[in-house]
mmCIF file of C-alpha atoms and ligand atoms in Angstrom:
data_model
loop_
_atom_site.group_PDB
_atom_site.id
_atom_site.type_symbol
_atom_site.label_atom_id
_atom_site.label_comp_id
_atom_site.label_asym_id
_atom_site.label_seq_id
_atom_site.Cartn_x
_atom_site.Cartn_y
_atom_site.Cartn_z
ATOM 1 C CA MET M 1 -0.170 -0.749 -0.560
ATOM 2 C CA LYS M 2 1.622 3.397 -0.947
ATOM 3 C CA LYS M 3 1.008 6.075 1.372
ATOM 4 C CA GLY M 4 -1.547 8.307 0.035
ATOM 5 C CA GLU M 5 -3.516 6.085 -1.631
ATOM 6 C CA PHE M 6 -5.424 4.571 0.378
ATOM 7 C CA THR M 7 -8.180 4.678 3.100
ATOM 8 C CA PHE M 8 -9.474 3.280 5.978
ATOM 9 C CA THR M 9 -13.149 2.911 6.792
ATOM 10 C CA LEU M 10 -15.884 1.246 8.654
ATOM 11 C CA ILE M 11 -19.669 1.140 8.619
ATOM 12 C CA LYS M 12 -21.420 1.341 12.267
ATOM 13 C CA PRO M 13 -23.420 -0.600 13.880
ATOM 14 C CA THR M 14 -26.895 1.534 13.164
ATOM 15 C CA ALA M 15 -26.474 0.908 9.614
ATOM 16 C CA VAL M 16 -25.541 -2.461 9.252
ATOM 17 C CA ARG M 17 -28.619 -2.897 11.378
ATOM 18 C CA LEU M 18 -31.140 -0.999 9.516
ATOM 19 C CA GLY M 19 -29.861 -3.005 5.621
ATOM 20 C CA ASN M 20 -27.629 0.109 4.513
ATOM 21 C CA LEU M 21 -24.764 -2.170 3.931
ATOM 22 C CA VAL M 22 -24.884 -2.771 0.531
ATOM 23 C CA PRO M 23 -25.969 0.941 -0.637
ATOM 24 C CA ILE M 24 -23.515 2.181 1.414
ATOM 25 C CA LEU M 25 -20.725 -0.465 -0.267
ATOM 26 C CA HIS M 26 -21.986 0.869 -4.220
ATOM 27 C CA GLU M 27 -22.084 4.322 -3.171
ATOM 28 C CA ILE M 28 -18.191 3.473 -2.650
ATOM 29 C CA ASP M 29 -18.032 2.273 -5.795
ATOM 30 C CA LEU M 30 -19.149 4.371 -7.615
ATOM 31 C CA ALA M 31 -17.119 6.591 -6.140
ATOM 32 C CA GLY M 32 -14.109 5.218 -7.808
ATOM 33 C CA PHE M 33 -12.602 3.525 -4.601
ATOM 34 C CA ALA M 34 -11.672 0.376 -5.097
ATOM 35 C CA VAL M 35 -12.027 -2.766 -1.861
ATOM 36 C CA ILE M 36 -8.934 -4.359 -1.001
ATOM 37 C CA ALA M 37 -9.912 -5.143 2.618
ATOM 38 C CA MET M 38 -12.748 -6.478 3.856
ATOM 39 C CA LYS M 39 -13.881 -8.007 6.566
ATOM 40 C CA MET M 40 -17.542 -8.110 8.983
ATOM 41 C CA THR M 41 -17.320 -8.447 12.370
ATOM 42 C CA ARG M 42 -17.578 -6.825 16.050
ATOM 43 C CA LEU M 43 -15.637 -4.600 17.662
ATOM 44 C CA SER M 44 -15.313 -5.442 22.403
ATOM 45 C CA ARG M 45 -15.200 -2.742 24.331
ATOM 46 C CA ALA M 46 -11.518 -2.756 24.613
ATOM 47 C CA GLN M 47 -11.243 -2.413 20.934
ATOM 48 C CA ALA M 48 -13.709 0.203 20.363
ATOM 49 C CA GLU M 49 -11.988 2.801 23.376
ATOM 50 C CA ARG M 50 -8.440 2.010 21.785
ATOM 51 C CA PHE M 51 -10.249 2.392 18.136
ATOM 52 C CA TYR M 52 -11.133 6.448 19.164
ATOM 53 C CA GLU M 53 -8.727 6.588 22.262
ATOM 54 C CA ILE M 54 -8.225 10.395 20.729
ATOM 55 C CA HIS M 55 -11.377 11.000 21.414
ATOM 56 C CA LYS M 56 -11.375 9.576 25.259
ATOM 57 C CA GLU M 57 -11.194 13.428 27.065
ATOM 58 C CA ARG M 58 -14.388 14.018 24.798
ATOM 59 C CA PRO M 59 -18.656 14.218 26.915
ATOM 60 C CA PHE M 60 -19.273 11.732 23.947
ATOM 61 C CA TYR M 61 -16.742 9.020 24.239
ATOM 62 C CA ARG M 62 -18.458 6.679 26.451
ATOM 63 C CA ASP M 63 -21.204 6.688 24.251
ATOM 64 C CA LEU M 64 -19.775 6.449 21.812
ATOM 65 C CA VAL M 65 -17.601 3.766 22.609
ATOM 66 C CA GLU M 66 -20.898 1.818 23.467
ATOM 67 C CA PHE M 67 -22.527 2.656 19.817
ATOM 68 C CA MET M 68 -19.598 1.241 18.734
ATOM 69 C CA SER M 69 -19.683 -2.335 20.717
ATOM 70 C CA SER M 70 -23.611 -2.320 20.133
ATOM 71 C CA GLY M 71 -23.474 -4.386 17.151
ATOM 72 C CA PRO M 72 -21.191 -5.884 13.969
ATOM 73 C CA VAL M 73 -19.453 -3.124 11.597
ATOM 74 C CA LEU M 74 -17.925 -3.352 8.231
ATOM 75 C CA ALA M 75 -14.176 -2.878 8.148
ATOM 76 C CA ALA M 76 -12.103 -2.268 4.368
ATOM 77 C CA VAL M 77 -9.127 -0.196 3.233
ATOM 78 C CA LEU M 78 -9.957 1.230 0.116
ATOM 79 C CA GLN M 79 -7.441 2.064 -2.595
ATOM 80 C CA LYS M 80 -7.824 5.578 -4.882
ATOM 81 C CA GLU M 81 -5.047 8.950 -5.617
ATOM 82 C CA ASN M 82 -5.889 10.836 -2.664
ATOM 83 C CA ALA M 83 -7.975 8.566 -0.616
ATOM 84 C CA VAL M 84 -8.106 10.334 2.805
ATOM 85 C CA ASN M 85 -9.343 12.918 1.261
ATOM 86 C CA ASP M 86 -11.666 12.282 -1.772
ATOM 87 C CA PHE M 87 -13.461 9.838 0.994
ATOM 88 C CA ARG M 88 -13.571 12.323 3.484
ATOM 89 C CA LYS M 89 -15.760 14.320 1.091
ATOM 90 C CA LEU M 90 -17.585 11.666 0.269
ATOM 91 C CA ILE M 91 -18.909 11.051 2.935
ATOM 92 C CA GLY M 92 -19.923 14.469 4.421
ATOM 93 C CA ASN M 93 -19.643 16.384 7.605
ATOM 94 C CA THR M 94 -19.860 14.643 10.437
ATOM 95 C CA ASN M 95 -22.715 16.272 11.741
ATOM 96 C CA PRO M 96 -25.354 14.637 9.234
ATOM 97 C CA SER M 97 -27.663 17.984 9.165
ATOM 98 C CA GLN M 98 -24.426 19.684 8.223
ATOM 99 C CA ALA M 99 -23.692 17.154 5.453
ATOM 100 C CA GLU M 100 -24.049 17.944 2.076
ATOM 101 C CA ASP M 101 -26.469 16.547 -0.223
ATOM 102 C CA GLY M 102 -25.106 13.603 -1.972
ATOM 103 C CA THR M 103 -22.530 12.556 0.937
ATOM 104 C CA ILE M 104 -23.187 9.314 2.191
ATOM 105 C CA ARG M 105 -23.850 10.724 5.611
ATOM 106 C CA LYS M 106 -26.474 12.594 4.509
ATOM 107 C CA LYS M 107 -28.334 9.601 2.303
ATOM 108 C CA PHE M 108 -27.892 7.158 5.722
ATOM 109 C CA ALA M 109 -26.853 8.837 9.264
ATOM 110 C CA ARG M 110 -29.583 9.163 11.973
ATOM 111 C CA SER M 111 -27.738 11.187 14.427
ATOM 112 C CA VAL M 112 -23.930 12.678 14.929
ATOM 113 C CA GLN M 113 -22.734 10.287 16.433
ATOM 114 C CA GLU M 114 -24.911 7.157 14.809
ATOM 115 C CA ASN M 115 -23.443 8.806 11.231
ATOM 116 C CA ALA M 116 -23.001 5.516 9.337
ATOM 117 C CA ILE M 117 -19.551 5.383 8.831
ATOM 118 C CA HIS M 118 -16.033 6.185 9.762
ATOM 119 C CA GLY M 119 -13.181 7.296 7.454
ATOM 120 C CA SER M 120 -9.627 8.374 8.138
ATOM 121 C CA ASP M 121 -8.785 12.124 8.988
ATOM 122 C CA SER M 122 -5.200 11.994 7.588
ATOM 123 C CA ASP M 123 -2.762 9.970 5.707
ATOM 124 C CA ASP M 124 -0.956 8.413 9.636
ATOM 125 C CA ASN M 125 -4.405 7.619 10.866
ATOM 126 C CA ALA M 126 -5.663 5.103 7.502
ATOM 127 C CA LEU M 127 -2.376 2.683 7.901
ATOM 128 C CA ILE M 128 -2.755 2.971 11.958
ATOM 129 C CA GLU M 129 -5.857 1.873 11.834
ATOM 130 C CA ALA M 130 -5.883 -0.189 9.146
ATOM 131 C CA ASN M 131 -3.308 -2.283 10.990
ATOM 132 C CA PHE M 132 -5.687 -2.448 13.789
ATOM 133 C CA PHE M 133 -8.498 -4.369 11.456
ATOM 134 C CA PHE M 134 -5.658 -6.709 9.198
ATOM 135 C CA SER M 135 -2.236 -8.252 8.565
ATOM 136 C CA GLN M 136 -0.815 -7.774 5.783
ATOM 137 C CA PHE M 137 -1.943 -11.066 4.955
ATOM 138 C CA GLU M 138 -5.328 -9.740 4.622
ATOM 139 C CA ILE M 139 -4.841 -6.522 2.468
ATOM 140 C CA PHE M 140 -4.245 -7.104 -0.791
ATOM 141 C CA SER M 141 -3.047 -4.097 -2.664
ATOM 142 C CA HIS M 142 -3.048 -3.475 -6.587
HETATM 143 P P1 LIG A 201 -15.106 9.428 11.305
HETATM 144 O O1 LIG A 201 -14.726 9.560 10.548
HETATM 145 O O2 LIG A 201 -16.013 8.418 12.857
HETATM 146 O O3 LIG A 201 -13.307 9.784 12.983
HETATM 147 O O4 LIG A 201 -15.561 11.097 12.055
HETATM 148 P P2 LIG A 201 -15.622 12.511 12.610
HETATM 149 O O5 LIG A 201 -13.716 12.116 12.054
HETATM 150 O O6 LIG A 201 -16.082 13.060 10.846
HETATM 151 O O7 LIG A 201 -15.932 12.530 14.044
HETATM 152 P P3 LIG A 201 -14.557 12.880 15.133
HETATM 153 O O8 LIG A 201 -12.898 12.260 14.236
HETATM 154 O O9 LIG A 201 -14.980 13.586 15.105
HETATM 155 O O10 LIG A 201 -15.849 11.739 16.468
HETATM 156 C C1 LIG A 201 -15.680 10.177 15.891
HETATM 157 C C2 LIG A 201 -16.963 10.101 16.283
HETATM 158 O O11 LIG A 201 -17.609 10.430 17.463
HETATM 159 C C3 LIG A 201 -18.168 11.082 15.071
HETATM 160 O O12 LIG A 201 -17.832 10.641 13.668
HETATM 161 C C4 LIG A 201 -19.068 10.610 15.539
HETATM 162 O O13 LIG A 201 -20.197 9.435 15.637
HETATM 163 C C5 LIG A 201 -18.905 10.749 16.900
HETATM 164 N N1 LIG A 201 -19.250 12.209 17.915
HETATM 165 C C6 LIG A 201 -18.610 12.935 17.290
HETATM 166 N N2 LIG A 201 -18.832 13.932 18.235
HETATM 167 C C7 LIG A 201 -20.082 13.628 18.572
HETATM 168 C C8 LIG A 201 -20.500 14.715 19.096
HETATM 169 O O14 LIG A 201 -20.887 16.039 19.684
HETATM 170 N N3 LIG A 201 -21.698 14.086 20.336
HETATM 171 C C9 LIG A 201 -21.837 12.709 19.723
HETATM 172 N N4 LIG A 201 -23.415 11.819 20.382
HETATM 173 N N5 LIG A 201 -20.820 12.073 18.547
HETATM 174 C C10 LIG A 201 -20.273 12.358 18.594
HETATM 175 MG MG1 LIG A 202 -12.718 11.203 13.177
#
C-alpha cells in the first residue's frame, strides 16, 4: 500500500442493522474506490475504546464506545488516488444536518453519533487503522 493512495473505513452498527451496508458499498464503488481488504466483525468495548482513544476526554466518549460495540460493523481498506481527502468528501460532515446533499452521511446517518460511516482523517491514521483491523496477509493492494 502506498501512502496517500488508501484510506480505512468502518460502516457503523446502525447502518449495518438498518440494511444499508450494500447501498453504502455501492456508493463507495461508484465514487471510484477499490476494496483491497474487507471484513465484518464486532468490536469489543476495549477495541472500541482503543479505536476512538483520541476522543477519550470528550463528553460523548462513553456513548460512542457503547454505540460502536453495540453490533457488527464492516471494516474495509479502500484504494484510490487522494483516498483520504476524497473519501472524507464522499462521506460528508460529521453532523448529518450539516452534510452536503449526495454525501453518504446525508443519506444514511441518523444523528451525529450514529452517522453511518467512519473515514480516516489523515494518511498516518489510515495506516494505523488499517493495521488495527487487518494483518498484512488480508490486504490485497493492487
Ligand atoms: P469518524 O470518521 O467516525 O472519526 O468521524 P469524524 O472524523 O467525522 O468525527 P470525529 O472524529 O470528530 O468524531 C468521531 C465520532 O464520534 C463521530 O463520527 C461520531 O460518531 C461521534 N461524535 C462526534 N461528535 C459527537 C458529538 O458531539 N456527540 C456525539 N454523541 N457523538 C459525536
Ligand atoms: Mg474522526
